[in-house]
């Protein structure tokens, strides 16, 4: 059975709550009655490199791409960067704007940069 503690209780009784978690009793931390975090005993699998939810946009995108194209996992970062740069140069040539600032001005209707 999980134990519940508010954020204030966590702040004031951190050591006691961590001891409870070490004993195997998970502690659910709540803010205004809604669960926001969990304290649980440490397990070896907690250090596994594979994250269920990548924390960066790059990590999430890379994971989706590797699911569809597993052969790309064999590429070194240097090769992947070279491929990315090649594609970016090709895309840059096809864009109607020379800079992001120029595109931003056009989208906002300020073609000559007069508005500030």
Short mmCIF file of C-alpha atoms in Angstrom, two decimals:
data_model
loop_
_atom_site.label_atom_id
_atom_site.label_comp_id
_atom_site.label_asym_id
_atom_site.label_seq_id
_atom_site.Cartn_x
_atom_site.Cartn_y
_atom_site.Cartn_z
CA UNK A 1 0.00 0.00 0.00
CA UNK A 2 1.46 3.33 -1.03
CA UNK A 3 1.91 6.14 1.44
CA UNK A 4 0.82 9.66 0.45
CA UNK A 5 2.66 12.86 1.37
CA UNK A 6 2.17 16.46 0.35
CA UNK A 7 4.99 18.57 -1.07
CA UNK A 8 5.22 20.35 2.27
CA UNK A 9 5.53 17.04 4.14
CA UNK A 10 8.23 15.96 1.69
CA UNK A 11 10.12 19.18 2.33
CA UNK A 12 9.88 18.83 6.12
CA UNK A 13 10.23 15.04 6.45
CA UNK A 14 12.45 14.05 3.53
CA UNK A 15 14.66 11.67 5.48
CA UNK A 16 11.74 9.76 7.03
CA UNK A 17 9.95 9.45 3.69
CA UNK A 18 13.11 8.20 1.97
CA UNK A 19 13.53 5.59 4.71
CA UNK A 20 9.95 4.42 4.09
CA UNK A 21 10.70 4.16 0.36
CA UNK A 22 13.90 2.19 1.10
CA UNK A 23 11.85 -0.30 3.12
CA UNK A 24 9.76 -0.98 0.02
CA UNK A 25 6.79 1.27 0.75
CA UNK A 26 6.32 3.64 -2.22
CA UNK A 27 5.54 7.26 -1.35
CA UNK A 28 3.26 9.25 -3.65
CA UNK A 29 3.90 12.99 -3.43
CA UNK A 30 0.87 15.19 -4.02
CA UNK A 31 0.38 18.88 -4.75
CA UNK A 32 -3.09 20.22 -3.99
CA UNK A 33 -4.38 16.66 -3.82
CA UNK A 34 -3.04 15.58 -7.22
CA UNK A 35 -0.17 13.07 -7.48
CA UNK A 36 2.97 14.66 -8.98
CA UNK A 37 5.86 12.31 -8.08
CA UNK A 38 6.72 8.94 -6.62
CA UNK A 39 9.51 7.90 -4.26
CA UNK A 40 10.40 4.23 -4.48
CA UNK A 41 13.26 1.95 -3.55
CA UNK A 42 16.18 1.99 -5.99
CA UNK A 43 16.49 -0.97 -8.35
CA UNK A 44 19.33 -1.88 -10.71
CA UNK A 45 17.08 -1.55 -13.76
CA UNK A 46 16.61 2.15 -12.91
CA UNK A 47 20.06 2.78 -14.41
CA UNK A 48 19.25 1.25 -17.80
CA UNK A 49 20.18 3.59 -20.60
CA UNK A 50 16.97 3.16 -22.62
CA UNK A 51 14.40 5.73 -21.56
CA UNK A 52 10.74 4.98 -22.02
CA UNK A 53 10.16 8.66 -22.77
CA UNK A 54 13.14 10.44 -24.33
CA UNK A 55 13.75 13.83 -22.76
CA UNK A 56 14.87 15.62 -25.90
CA UNK A 57 13.17 16.19 -29.21
CA UNK A 58 16.27 14.77 -30.90
CA UNK A 59 16.04 11.60 -28.81
CA UNK A 60 12.36 11.11 -29.58
CA UNK A 61 12.88 11.71 -33.29
CA UNK A 62 15.91 9.41 -33.39
CA UNK A 63 13.97 6.62 -31.69
CA UNK A 64 11.10 6.87 -34.20
CA UNK A 65 13.48 6.92 -37.16
CA UNK A 66 15.41 3.88 -35.88
CA UNK A 67 12.16 1.95 -35.46
CA UNK A 68 11.40 2.43 -39.16
CA UNK A 69 14.99 2.25 -40.45
CA UNK A 70 17.12 0.02 -38.16
CA UNK A 71 20.03 0.07 -40.64
CA UNK A 72 20.69 3.69 -39.64
CA UNK A 73 21.79 2.53 -36.17
CA UNK A 74 25.05 1.35 -37.76
CA UNK A 75 25.95 4.88 -38.89
CA UNK A 76 28.50 6.76 -36.85
CA UNK A 77 27.51 10.22 -35.55
CA UNK A 78 29.98 11.76 -38.01
CA UNK A 79 28.32 10.02 -40.98
CA UNK A 80 24.85 10.99 -39.75
CA UNK A 81 25.94 14.62 -39.38
CA UNK A 82 27.39 14.64 -42.90
CA UNK A 83 24.11 13.24 -44.30
CA UNK A 84 22.11 15.84 -42.36
CA UNK A 85 24.31 18.70 -43.61
CA UNK A 86 23.99 17.47 -47.20
CA UNK A 87 20.18 17.38 -46.95
CA UNK A 88 20.08 20.77 -45.20
CA UNK A 89 22.15 22.37 -47.99
CA UNK A 90 19.83 20.90 -50.59
CA UNK A 91 16.77 22.20 -48.72
CA UNK A 92 18.33 25.63 -48.23
CA UNK A 93 18.71 26.02 -52.00
CA UNK A 94 15.00 25.30 -52.52
CA UNK A 95 13.73 27.84 -49.96
CA UNK A 96 12.44 31.18 -51.28
CA UNK A 97 14.04 33.11 -48.38
CA UNK A 98 17.73 33.65 -47.70
CA UNK A 99 17.42 33.91 -43.91
CA UNK A 100 14.97 33.01 -41.15
CA UNK A 101 14.61 36.70 -40.36
CA UNK A 102 13.51 37.41 -43.95
CA UNK A 103 10.94 34.60 -43.77
CA UNK A 104 9.68 35.83 -40.40
CA UNK A 105 9.21 39.35 -41.72
CA UNK A 106 7.30 38.04 -44.74
CA UNK A 107 5.00 35.94 -42.56
CA UNK A 108 4.28 38.93 -40.31
CA UNK A 109 3.59 41.13 -43.33
CA UNK A 110 6.65 43.34 -42.79
CA UNK A 111 8.68 42.69 -45.94
CA UNK A 112 11.18 45.50 -45.36
CA UNK A 113 11.73 45.22 -41.59
CA UNK A 114 10.13 48.58 -40.78
CA UNK A 115 8.04 47.41 -37.81
CA UNK A 116 9.82 46.76 -34.54
#
